XYZ file of C-alpha atoms in Angstrom:
372
model
C 0.317 -22.764 -3.890
C -3.458 -22.373 -4.097
C -4.147 -23.948 -0.725
C -7.386 -23.335 1.226
C -5.443 -21.073 3.594
C -4.056 -18.956 0.739
C -7.504 -18.660 -0.850
C -9.081 -17.673 2.488
C -6.371 -15.060 3.010
C -6.948 -13.708 -0.497
C -10.728 -13.452 -0.088
C -10.460 -11.744 3.300
C -7.911 -9.343 1.836
C -10.135 -8.392 -1.090
C -13.124 -7.648 1.132
C -10.987 -5.648 3.554
C -9.248 -3.671 0.824
C -12.627 -2.891 -0.730
C -13.891 -1.441 2.558
C -10.793 0.777 2.707
C -10.816 1.807 -0.963
C -14.399 3.041 -0.730
C -12.896 6.062 1.047
C -9.837 6.656 -1.156
C -11.459 9.310 -3.355
C -14.422 10.310 -1.186
C -12.671 11.031 2.121
C -10.455 13.845 0.730
C -13.589 15.448 -0.727
C -15.281 15.060 2.673
C -12.278 16.703 4.328
C -12.526 19.659 1.928
C -16.122 20.133 3.086
C -14.791 20.296 6.647
C -12.345 23.025 5.605
C -9.171 21.095 4.729
C -6.519 22.807 2.588
C -4.211 21.039 0.114
C -1.553 20.776 2.821
C -4.043 19.160 5.203
C -5.102 16.725 2.478
C -1.478 15.672 2.221
C -1.381 15.159 5.968
C -4.413 12.867 5.770
C -2.244 10.357 3.954
C 0.863 11.406 5.872
C -0.684 10.620 9.258
C -1.397 7.081 8.073
C 2.214 6.716 6.975
C 3.586 8.030 10.283
C 1.365 5.794 12.412
C 2.207 2.774 10.292
C 5.914 3.633 10.314
C 5.976 3.804 14.111
C 4.001 0.572 14.538
C 5.699 -1.656 11.960
C 8.876 -2.591 13.919
C 6.814 -3.972 16.807
C 4.405 -5.622 14.386
C 7.376 -7.354 12.761
C 8.573 -8.629 16.135
C 5.088 -9.946 16.896
C 4.953 -11.762 13.553
C 8.336 -13.411 14.135
C 6.973 -14.675 17.456
C 4.097 -16.350 15.587
C 1.403 -13.662 15.719
C 0.618 -13.296 12.007
C -3.059 -14.287 12.120
C -3.978 -12.238 15.238
C -2.192 -9.234 13.708
C -4.159 -9.667 10.480
C -7.462 -9.759 12.371
C -6.570 -6.794 14.579
C -5.655 -4.785 11.483
C -9.083 -5.391 9.936
C -10.751 -4.350 13.188
C -8.700 -1.130 13.217
C -9.982 -0.279 9.726
C -13.600 -0.747 10.822
C -13.116 1.352 13.959
C -11.460 4.151 11.999
C -14.450 4.286 9.621
C -16.681 4.661 12.685
C -14.442 7.505 13.819
C -14.776 9.290 10.477
C -18.541 9.051 10.904
C -18.311 10.847 14.252
C -15.678 13.405 13.222
C -16.953 16.978 13.134
C -13.618 18.630 12.317
C -10.464 18.029 10.318
C -8.474 17.542 13.531
C -10.672 14.640 14.673
C -10.495 13.195 11.167
C -6.699 13.196 11.365
C -6.798 11.458 14.755
C -8.754 8.559 13.315
C -6.487 8.460 10.274
C -3.752 7.399 12.688
C -5.900 4.397 13.627
C -6.114 3.571 9.933
C -2.311 3.721 9.874
C -2.132 1.155 12.666
C -4.456 -1.055 10.630
C -2.174 -0.707 7.609
C 0.880 -1.751 9.635
C -0.884 -4.792 11.068
C -2.855 -5.952 8.052
C -0.359 -5.493 5.225
C 2.691 -6.791 7.094
C 0.816 -9.841 8.393
C -0.779 -10.575 5.018
C 2.522 -10.421 3.138
C 4.301 -12.540 5.752
C 1.553 -15.170 5.675
C 1.748 -15.235 1.878
C 5.482 -15.929 1.981
C 5.058 -18.600 4.661
C 2.333 -20.375 2.684
C 4.271 -20.645 -0.600
C 7.546 -22.262 -1.770
C 10.582 -20.079 -2.395
C 10.657 -20.731 -6.136
C 7.176 -19.186 -6.476
C 7.622 -16.354 -3.985
C 7.432 -13.500 -6.482
C 4.377 -15.020 -8.137
C 2.641 -15.520 -4.784
C 3.265 -11.942 -3.656
C 2.007 -10.654 -7.008
C -1.157 -12.762 -6.845
C -1.809 -11.754 -3.248
C -1.322 -8.118 -4.227
C -3.929 -8.509 -6.999
C -6.754 -7.989 -4.523
C -5.674 -4.441 -3.782
C -6.135 -3.171 -7.366
C -9.322 -5.198 -7.798
C -10.725 -3.304 -4.822
C -9.211 -0.069 -6.124
C -10.943 -0.477 -9.492
C -14.425 -0.382 -8.000
C -13.951 1.103 -4.527
C -13.217 4.809 -5.163
C -15.946 5.469 -7.766
C -18.471 3.427 -5.780
C -17.553 5.348 -2.641
C -18.037 8.684 -4.402
C -21.365 7.458 -5.794
C -22.625 6.282 -2.380
C -21.633 9.563 -0.737
C -23.347 11.530 -3.496
C -26.550 9.491 -3.410
C -26.971 8.744 0.304
C -24.481 10.942 2.130
C -21.251 10.323 3.990
C -22.820 8.670 7.077
C -24.207 5.937 4.820
C -20.793 5.501 3.200
C -19.052 5.113 6.562
C -21.693 2.591 7.684
C -21.093 0.527 4.541
C -17.338 0.578 5.198
C -17.846 -0.690 8.740
C -20.163 -3.503 7.638
C -17.861 -4.689 4.852
C -14.841 -4.496 7.149
C -16.529 -6.738 9.708
C -17.365 -9.179 6.910
C -13.660 -9.290 6.062
C -12.887 -10.036 9.701
C -15.268 -13.004 9.680
C -13.570 -14.394 6.567
C -10.274 -14.774 8.455
C -11.822 -17.493 10.652
C -10.391 -20.406 8.567
C -6.894 -19.025 9.215
C -7.158 -19.323 12.999
C -5.405 -22.726 13.068
C -2.284 -21.497 11.266
C 0.823 -21.437 13.405
C 4.164 -19.787 12.667
C 7.451 -21.215 13.857
C 9.472 -19.222 16.376
C 13.137 -19.792 17.206
C 12.754 -18.559 20.784
C 15.328 -15.788 20.310
C 14.404 -12.128 20.499
C 13.098 -11.052 17.065
C 14.711 -8.138 15.269
C 13.173 -4.689 15.592
C 14.862 -3.377 12.428
C 16.296 -5.735 9.820
C 19.415 -4.090 8.403
C 19.805 -6.759 5.731
C 17.034 -5.228 3.620
C 18.063 -1.579 3.865
C 18.975 -1.189 0.179
C 15.727 -2.591 -1.284
C 14.029 -0.532 1.414
C 15.549 2.688 0.069
C 14.389 1.768 -3.425
C 10.928 1.106 -1.981
C 10.827 4.600 -0.477
C 11.613 6.193 -3.846
C 8.942 4.052 -5.517
C 6.200 4.977 -3.055
C 6.528 8.772 -3.302
C 4.121 8.838 -6.297
C 1.668 6.619 -4.441
C 1.641 9.032 -1.508
C 1.063 11.941 -3.877
C -1.810 10.076 -5.526
C -3.500 9.080 -2.285
C -3.184 12.574 -0.875
C -4.109 14.793 -3.805
C -5.109 12.889 -6.951
C -8.843 13.150 -6.222
C -8.699 16.928 -5.799
C -6.296 17.336 -8.746
C -8.586 15.292 -11.003
C -11.646 17.295 -9.958
C -9.841 20.560 -10.714
C -8.638 19.209 -14.069
C -12.186 18.403 -15.219
C -12.597 14.675 -14.510
C -16.284 14.290 -13.593
C -15.784 11.382 -11.176
C -12.318 11.706 -9.601
C -12.554 8.094 -8.494
C -12.024 7.061 -12.122
C -8.390 8.166 -11.900
C -7.886 5.579 -9.163
C -9.765 3.017 -11.235
C -7.320 3.580 -14.101
C -4.411 3.168 -11.698
C -5.912 -0.059 -10.403
C -6.508 -1.458 -13.895
C -2.859 -0.883 -14.779
C -1.752 -2.399 -11.483
C -3.993 -5.438 -11.886
C -2.960 -6.106 -15.473
C 0.729 -6.110 -14.634
C 0.367 -8.185 -11.455
C -1.441 -10.909 -13.383
C 1.169 -11.023 -16.131
C 4.639 -10.699 -14.591
C 4.562 -12.498 -11.229
C 6.405 -15.618 -12.392
C 8.879 -13.539 -14.372
C 10.335 -12.022 -11.206
C 11.063 -15.566 -9.986
C 12.973 -16.399 -13.166
C 14.887 -13.171 -13.783
C 16.923 -10.923 -11.523
C 14.606 -8.968 -9.242
C 16.191 -5.653 -10.262
C 15.400 -6.400 -13.916
C 11.756 -5.961 -12.899
C 12.245 -3.181 -10.341
C 14.037 -0.664 -12.575
C 11.494 -0.582 -15.450
C 8.707 -0.372 -12.887
C 10.240 2.701 -11.274
C 10.707 4.424 -14.622
C 7.105 3.756 -15.650
C 5.911 5.127 -12.295
C 7.888 8.304 -13.001
C 6.237 8.744 -16.397
C 2.868 8.194 -14.725
C 3.468 11.192 -12.484
C 4.608 13.364 -15.370
C 1.509 12.426 -17.379
C -0.710 13.276 -14.401
C 1.002 16.659 -14.134
C 0.545 17.478 -17.815
C -2.885 16.122 -18.798
C -6.503 17.134 -18.174
C -9.894 15.420 -18.053
C -9.931 11.864 -19.340
C -6.224 12.175 -20.099
C -5.602 11.781 -16.375
C -6.533 8.128 -16.783
C -3.268 7.668 -18.708
C -1.258 8.939 -15.765
C -3.215 6.748 -13.376
C -2.707 3.636 -15.501
C 1.045 4.221 -15.834
C 1.338 4.764 -12.081
C -0.397 1.446 -11.481
C 1.767 -0.437 -13.975
C 4.957 0.905 -12.436
C 3.855 0.067 -8.914
C 2.733 -3.429 -9.921
C 6.065 -4.193 -11.544
C 8.366 -2.917 -8.835
C 6.706 -3.413 -5.448
C 6.218 -7.234 -5.399
C 9.725 -7.696 -6.807
C 11.164 -5.503 -4.039
C 9.275 -7.447 -1.370
C 10.480 -10.757 -2.815
C 14.047 -9.424 -2.999
C 13.926 -8.455 0.664
C 12.645 -11.874 1.754
C 15.281 -13.580 -0.428
C 17.965 -11.936 1.708
C 16.831 -13.205 5.141
C 16.266 -16.578 6.863
C 12.666 -17.757 7.472
C 12.664 -16.711 11.132
C 13.323 -13.082 10.134
C 10.615 -12.730 7.497
C 8.326 -10.712 9.745
C 11.016 -8.165 10.590
C 12.106 -8.019 6.934
C 8.567 -7.262 5.779
C 8.144 -4.735 8.577
C 11.410 -2.965 7.709
C 10.492 -2.797 4.033
C 7.119 -1.492 5.144
C 8.820 1.260 7.142
C 10.631 2.474 4.038
C 7.361 2.188 2.117
C 5.672 4.473 4.640
C 8.542 6.965 4.471
C 8.000 7.219 0.724
C 4.248 7.616 1.112
C 4.743 10.274 3.794
C 7.138 12.241 1.603
C 4.754 12.042 -1.340
C 1.656 12.953 0.645
C 2.889 15.539 3.139
C 5.689 16.974 1.025
C 3.366 16.922 -1.960
C 0.699 18.789 -0.024
C 3.146 21.524 0.951
C 4.396 21.861 -2.629
C 0.837 21.908 -3.981
C -0.144 24.673 -1.576
C 2.649 26.902 -2.882
C 2.992 25.877 -6.537
C -0.143 23.922 -7.449
C -0.901 20.238 -7.857
C 0.473 20.093 -11.407
C 3.948 21.105 -10.282
C 3.705 18.735 -7.320
C 2.962 15.681 -9.478
C 5.767 16.621 -11.837
C 8.266 16.736 -8.980
C 6.910 13.478 -7.519
C 8.001 11.717 -10.701
C 11.629 12.591 -9.988
C 11.715 10.223 -6.983
C 11.165 6.867 -8.764
C 13.414 7.997 -11.619
C 16.187 8.651 -9.094
C 15.456 5.301 -7.440
C 15.874 3.514 -10.768
C 19.253 5.175 -11.319
C 20.331 4.186 -7.804
C 19.221 0.576 -8.326
C 21.157 0.287 -11.589
C 24.282 1.787 -10.031
C 24.117 -0.500 -6.991
C 23.517 -3.606 -9.106
C 26.474 -2.869 -11.372
C 28.708 -2.187 -8.391
C 27.686 -5.497 -6.781
C 28.476 -7.561 -9.860
C 31.885 -9.284 -9.852
């Protein structure tokens, strides 16, 4: 499984994710300086979700035609260009415009990376491979947000955006060893929406509501609740995510996928409720639980979706699951922003926990109904 291509993909992914995560906690604070309200902060994550949602079906078709590596590279370039746009933005409106470019990068980069991971590994190690590939996201999340806040505080936001651009271009250069990879194509028209994976997709949407709430408003919530560096809440989330990804990947290949998905959703729910209730350093508990829940459930859901389709439909399957993922993020970010504006961020995080809890109940009910 640990082929040179997989290792090159992993290294490029870590560097790229790090360039993106530098802005996770600092960009909402920058937007507040430009006059953004809680609702607008939710839209900053929501715009990414909408742009990615719209782009993913066509990205999936491109991948099933053999375009995984070009899509990966174009996604990294979109991240770098969006950071340049943030540098030039003088208003919240312009900031939101360039967030849509980030959303295009998400659709290209994540869908291509996951599809390449599946194509590079045997079926019996699919869950493990997706978990190990996903490890690079929390590794970047551990250091990225607090480092981004520190850079912005010490040298200003223009310096932070310049660093993001430089690191993003480094990630692009690291994809060079992947240029010789070729994906098989059947010659038929690829699917735009893969209906086979609709049920795991619905579960994915429920799971990602807390993530959207975190990306949109956790930094501001943590600052208001007395956490000196709001980026530390994301670091706690990443530590929980990393720990679980390193420990349970093979287990999802040996047990039923839903046996991993359901506990993950429930833990994600408790993470939201802890974030709603606690203050100061206690917010790290909520962040860690959110990461553990996400790390358990998301790779298992992706592996479940790929299990259901033939190899030539993997791109469309990943893209369709990604569409549901973006719907969940959009609901958590935009809906969360609207709720926070009226009732406060504490109430919003409490309500966000209801979504994965409901998803767990739905998954259990569907699994029992499907059993003979």
